[in-house]
Amino acid sequence: MYDIAVVGAGPAGYSAAIQARKRGKSVIIIGQNTGWLSRAERIDNYPGMPGVSGPEMLRVMQEQASAMGAEEREGLVHQIIPMGGSFSLSLGANFVEARRVILCTGARQPRLLPGEAEFLGRGVSYCATCDGRFYKGKHIAIIAKGEEAIYDTNYLAGLCARIDFYGVPDPEIDPHIIVHSEKVTAITGEDRAQALIADGEERRYDGVFIFREAMALSALLSGIETEGTFIRVDRRMATSVPGVFAAGDCTGLPLQVAKAVGEGCVAALSAAQEL
Ligand SMILES: Cc1cc2nc3c(=O)[nH]c(=O)nc-3n(C[C@H](O)[C@H](O)[C@H](O)COP(=O)(O)OP(=O)(O)OC[C@H]3O[C@@H](n4cnc5c(N)ncnc54)[C@H](O)[C@@H]3O)c2cc1C
């Protein structure tokens, strides 16, 4: 059990982790190298590091957090479940437990497909490792974005009888998988997901797997309040869910490194104060 789990390995996340370690708290950062800073060619408006590239700034932050004793794990957190005083974070088939959570997930918010939230856990899954075995010998659809999806898709190819893949074709995809270029517009069903709509046509499946590079907030943490696409926070960076804080681009404008780092600091101090 960690004191604090930081979700997101960008400037807000590293800043939170560094502050939490300064307060002597055990910290795990969970994230992927897909944040906005990794795409910034040159940063001129962050004090102390003029002209640095985004990837270089991230590298220095990561090294500092690691040198101060923050643990880091690569991956996408699919869901955060409050356990009464602590939280369980699902990460593929694994779970991480922490007393407090700081969300530093950036500004990118995927839009859910109609039917996706309704059938989540009932025919719609985000995790091949967790749920793949339920579809052994079945016919499934995969809706995918991002390179990581190929690994999960090929894993499912070893279990399922037939797979229809909706996403960008990739030479690494198992040749038995049927690749479709049509866009999926909805998932339909009665008690559970039974079909999807692509090209205006209903196509029936036993289950639908969705692989994206980010999670929608409503799927990540049930009941968290938002303002538009941003997480609602108070001046302590506390969210509407007790024990959960948020920092950086995910809380709103301006979308800048300096603001992300400042909010990460405040969130970590607030979380540490509660422990
Ligand atoms: C091209 C470009 C140029 C820019 N130039 C500047 C500039 O010059 N100056 C400036 O101040 N700002 C600049 N920015 C903005 C700056 O990069 C962002 O404001 C900053 O990165 C925000 O930090 P963050 O930690 O909030 O989010 P991000 O850096 O976006 O990091 C979010 C992290 O969360 C992870 N994540 C998301 N969901 C999950 C999940 N469910 N589980 C696990 N991990 C998750 C992501 O993988 C990522 O690691 C630029 C951005 C871009 C794209």
Short mmCIF file of C-alpha atoms and ligand atoms in Angstrom, two decimals, residues 7-13 30-37 39-45 75-78 104-107 213-215 220 247-250 255-258 260, ligand 1:
data_model
loop_
_atom_site.label_atom_id
_atom_site.label_comp_id
_atom_site.label_asym_id
_atom_site.label_seq_id
_atom_site.Cartn_x
_atom_site.Cartn_y
_atom_site.Cartn_z
CA VAL A 7 -1.76 8.96 -12.17
CA GLY A 8 0.10 10.57 -15.07
CA ALA A 9 3.81 10.97 -15.79
CA GLY A 10 3.95 14.56 -16.98
CA PRO A 11 5.18 17.75 -15.25
CA ALA A 12 2.18 17.83 -12.86
CA GLY A 13 2.74 14.19 -11.88
CA ILE A 30 1.77 5.46 -13.06
CA GLY A 31 1.84 6.82 -16.58
CA GLN A 32 2.88 6.50 -20.16
CA ASN A 33 5.13 8.53 -22.37
CA THR A 34 2.19 10.05 -24.22
CA GLY A 35 1.82 13.36 -22.41
CA TRP A 36 1.85 16.70 -24.13
CA LEU A 37 5.29 17.75 -22.94
CA ARG A 39 5.73 16.60 -28.05
CA ALA A 40 6.95 20.11 -27.27
CA GLU A 41 10.01 20.99 -29.36
CA ARG A 42 11.20 23.93 -27.26
CA ILE A 43 9.96 25.50 -24.02
CA ASP A 44 10.86 29.17 -23.51
CA ASN A 45 8.42 30.21 -20.78
CA GLY A 75 0.86 1.75 -18.05
CA LEU A 76 -2.64 3.10 -18.31
CA VAL A 77 -4.83 3.12 -15.20
CA HIS A 78 -8.22 1.79 -16.32
CA CYS A 104 -2.36 14.35 -13.39
CA THR A 105 -3.79 12.90 -16.57
CA GLY A 106 -3.40 15.88 -18.92
CA ALA A 107 -5.93 17.55 -21.16
CA GLU A 213 -4.18 5.95 -25.14
CA ALA A 214 -6.27 7.67 -22.44
CA MET A 215 -9.34 6.94 -20.35
CA LEU A 220 -11.62 6.20 -14.69
CA ALA A 247 -3.34 18.84 -10.95
CA GLY A 248 -2.15 20.14 -14.30
CA ASP A 249 -3.90 20.33 -17.65
CA CYS A 250 -6.68 18.01 -16.45
CA LEU A 255 -2.43 24.55 -20.37
CA GLN A 256 1.15 25.31 -19.39
CA VAL A 257 4.03 23.56 -17.68
CA ALA A 258 4.41 26.21 -14.95
CA ALA A 260 0.98 22.05 -14.00
C1 LIG B 1 3.44 20.80 -29.09
C2 LIG B 1 3.27 21.38 -27.71
C3 LIG B 1 4.03 22.45 -27.30
C4 LIG B 1 3.88 23.00 -26.02
N1 LIG B 1 4.66 24.05 -25.65
C5 LIG B 1 4.55 24.55 -24.41
C6 LIG B 1 5.38 25.64 -23.99
O1 LIG B 1 6.20 26.16 -24.75
N2 LIG B 1 5.24 26.09 -22.72
C7 LIG B 1 4.33 25.55 -21.83
O2 LIG B 1 4.26 26.00 -20.68
N3 LIG B 1 3.55 24.53 -22.21
C8 LIG B 1 3.62 24.01 -23.46
N4 LIG B 1 2.82 22.99 -23.85
C9 LIG B 1 1.81 22.48 -22.89
C10 LIG B 1 2.43 21.53 -21.86
O3 LIG B 1 3.06 20.47 -22.52
C11 LIG B 1 1.34 21.04 -20.92
O4 LIG B 1 0.67 22.13 -20.32
C12 LIG B 1 1.92 20.15 -19.83
O5 LIG B 1 2.58 19.03 -20.39
C13 LIG B 1 0.81 19.68 -18.88
O6 LIG B 1 1.34 18.79 -17.97
P1 LIG B 1 0.43 17.64 -17.31
O7 LIG B 1 1.34 16.88 -16.41
O8 LIG B 1 -0.79 18.26 -16.74
O9 LIG B 1 -0.08 16.75 -18.52
P2 LIG B 1 0.73 15.90 -19.62
O10 LIG B 1 2.09 16.44 -19.83
O11 LIG B 1 -0.18 15.84 -20.80
O12 LIG B 1 0.89 14.47 -18.95
C14 LIG B 1 -0.23 13.67 -18.72
C15 LIG B 1 0.25 12.27 -18.38
O13 LIG B 1 -0.86 11.48 -17.94
C16 LIG B 1 -0.79 10.20 -18.53
N5 LIG B 1 -2.11 9.60 -18.44
C17 LIG B 1 -3.30 10.07 -18.90
N6 LIG B 1 -4.29 9.23 -18.56
C18 LIG B 1 -3.72 8.22 -17.85
C19 LIG B 1 -4.22 7.05 -17.22
N7 LIG B 1 -5.53 6.74 -17.23
N8 LIG B 1 -3.35 6.21 -16.61
C20 LIG B 1 -2.03 6.48 -16.58
N9 LIG B 1 -1.49 7.61 -17.15
C21 LIG B 1 -2.34 8.44 -17.77
C22 LIG B 1 -0.27 10.49 -19.92
O14 LIG B 1 0.21 9.32 -20.52
C23 LIG B 1 0.85 11.50 -19.55
O15 LIG B 1 1.99 10.82 -19.11
C24 LIG B 1 2.93 22.43 -25.13
C25 LIG B 1 2.17 21.34 -25.53
C26 LIG B 1 2.33 20.82 -26.80
C27 LIG B 1 1.49 19.62 -27.22
#
